[in-house]
PDB file of C-alpha atoms in Angstrom:
ATOM      1  CA  UNK A  43       0.000   0.000   0.000  1.00 51.00           C
ATOM      2  CA  UNK A  44       1.220   3.463  -0.817  1.00 56.00           C
ATOM      3  CA  UNK A  45       2.012   5.276   2.436  1.00 64.00           C
ATOM      4  CA  UNK A  46       3.014   8.578   0.830  1.00 83.00           C
ATOM      5  CA  UNK A  47       1.060  11.566   2.068  1.00 89.00           C
ATOM      6  CA  UNK A  48      -1.587  12.919  -0.259  1.00 90.00           C
ATOM      7  CA  UNK A  49      -0.772  16.403  -1.526  1.00 94.00           C
ATOM      8  CA  UNK A  50      -3.258  19.265  -1.604  1.00 94.00           C
ATOM      9  CA  UNK A  51      -3.274  19.174  -5.397  1.00 94.00           C
ATOM     10  CA  UNK A  52      -3.980  15.432  -5.451  1.00 94.00           C
ATOM     11  CA  UNK A  53      -6.849  15.892  -2.998  1.00 92.00           C
ATOM     12  CA  UNK A  54      -8.349  18.650  -5.151  1.00 94.00           C
ATOM     13  CA  UNK A  55      -7.956  16.584  -8.321  1.00 94.00           C
ATOM     14  CA  UNK A  56      -9.513  13.492  -6.700  1.00 93.00           C
ATOM     15  CA  UNK A  57     -12.433  15.465  -5.314  1.00 93.00           C
ATOM     16  CA  UNK A  58     -13.080  17.100  -8.670  1.00 94.00           C
ATOM     17  CA  UNK A  59     -12.931  13.719 -10.420  1.00 95.00           C
ATOM     18  CA  UNK A  60     -15.534  12.463  -7.932  1.00 95.00           C
ATOM     19  CA  UNK A  61     -17.820  15.384  -8.676  1.00 95.00           C
ATOM     20  CA  UNK A  62     -17.095  17.120  -5.356  1.00 92.00           C
ATOM     21  CA  UNK A  63     -15.218  20.318  -6.168  1.00 89.00           C
ATOM     22  CA  UNK A  64     -13.519  21.776  -3.089  1.00 91.00           C
ATOM     23  CA  UNK A  65     -12.887  25.373  -2.160  1.00 94.00           C
ATOM     24  CA  UNK A  66      -9.158  26.079  -2.260  1.00 93.00           C
ATOM     25  CA  UNK A  67      -8.997  26.554   1.522  1.00 95.00           C
ATOM     26  CA  UNK A  68     -10.200  22.935   2.012  1.00 94.00           C
ATOM     27  CA  UNK A  69      -7.546  21.167  -0.094  1.00 94.00           C
ATOM     28  CA  UNK A  70      -4.941  20.893   2.654  1.00 95.00           C
ATOM     29  CA  UNK A  71      -7.437  19.756   5.304  1.00 95.00           C
ATOM     30  CA  UNK A  72      -8.915  17.101   3.023  1.00 94.00           C
ATOM     31  CA  UNK A  73      -5.439  15.864   2.082  1.00 95.00           C
ATOM     32  CA  UNK A  74      -4.442  15.547   5.754  1.00 95.00           C
ATOM     33  CA  UNK A  75      -7.670  13.723   6.597  1.00 95.00           C
ATOM     34  CA  UNK A  76      -7.294  11.312   3.680  1.00 93.00           C
ATOM     35  CA  UNK A  77      -3.681  10.603   4.661  1.00 94.00           C
ATOM     36  CA  UNK A  78      -4.776   9.851   8.227  1.00 96.00           C
ATOM     37  CA  UNK A  79      -7.532   7.515   7.023  1.00 95.00           C
ATOM     38  CA  UNK A  80      -5.029   5.701   4.781  1.00 93.00           C
ATOM     39  CA  UNK A  81      -2.654   5.216   7.734  1.00 94.00           C
ATOM     40  CA  UNK A  82      -5.462   3.810   9.910  1.00 95.00           C
ATOM     41  CA  UNK A  83      -6.482   1.405   7.148  1.00 94.00           C
ATOM     42  CA  UNK A  84      -2.860   0.326   6.714  1.00 93.00           C
ATOM     43  CA  UNK A  85      -2.673  -0.438  10.442  1.00 93.00           C
ATOM     44  CA  UNK A  86      -5.909  -2.441  10.334  1.00 91.00           C
ATOM     45  CA  UNK A  87      -4.623  -4.466   7.383  1.00 91.00           C
ATOM     46  CA  UNK A  88      -1.621  -5.520   9.470  1.00 93.00           C
ATOM     47  CA  UNK A  89      -3.760  -7.048  12.225  1.00 90.00           C
ATOM     48  CA  UNK A  90      -3.894 -10.820  12.447  1.00 90.00           C
ATOM     49  CA  UNK A  91      -7.421 -11.873  13.260  1.00 84.00           C
ATOM     50  CA  UNK A  92      -6.519 -15.564  13.129  1.00 86.00           C
ATOM     51  CA  UNK A  93      -9.574 -17.661  13.917  1.00 85.00           C
ATOM     52  CA  UNK A  94     -11.900 -14.727  14.548  1.00 85.00           C
ATOM     53  CA  UNK A  95     -15.204 -15.482  12.818  1.00 84.00           C
ATOM     54  CA  UNK A  96     -16.648 -12.891  10.433  1.00 85.00           C
ATOM     55  CA  UNK A  97     -19.147 -10.423  11.880  1.00 83.00           C
ATOM     56  CA  UNK A  98     -21.989 -12.016   9.920  1.00 84.00           C
ATOM     57  CA  UNK A  99     -21.724 -15.075  12.175  1.00 80.00           C
ATOM     58  CA  UNK A 100     -22.702 -12.998  15.239  1.00 78.00           C
ATOM     59  CA  UNK A 101     -26.342 -12.796  16.219  1.00 78.00           C
ATOM     60  CA  UNK A 102     -27.359 -10.330  18.913  1.00 74.00           C
ATOM     61  CA  UNK A 103     -28.862 -11.938  21.965  1.00 72.00           C
ATOM     62  CA  UNK A 104     -26.882 -15.174  21.728  1.00 67.00           C
ATOM     63  CA  UNK A 105     -24.056 -14.088  24.011  1.00 64.00           C
ATOM     64  CA  UNK A 106     -23.697 -15.855  27.351  1.00 66.00           C
ATOM     65  CA  UNK A 107     -25.483 -14.271  30.287  1.00 65.00           C
ATOM     66  CA  UNK A 108     -23.284 -15.855  32.966  1.00 67.00           C
ATOM     67  CA  UNK A 109     -20.334 -13.514  32.441  1.00 59.00           C
ATOM     68  CA  UNK A 110     -19.523 -10.768  34.938  1.00 64.00           C
ATOM     69  CA  UNK A 111     -20.087  -7.270  33.691  1.00 60.00           C
TER      70      UNK A 111
END
């Protein structure tokens, strides 16, 4: 995964391509936010969930009621 920070110009170009033109004072903020989101996603991708079942296998109300809270 590319870990390079998104530049203001890249953020503006991406937003425009998506049909969301940004005011020039928002480019830097959007670029910083996108870079942060990319770093969080990169961290999540590194996690080893091992034998953790997918969320679809969980049904609310089936958890044990004998556990201490």
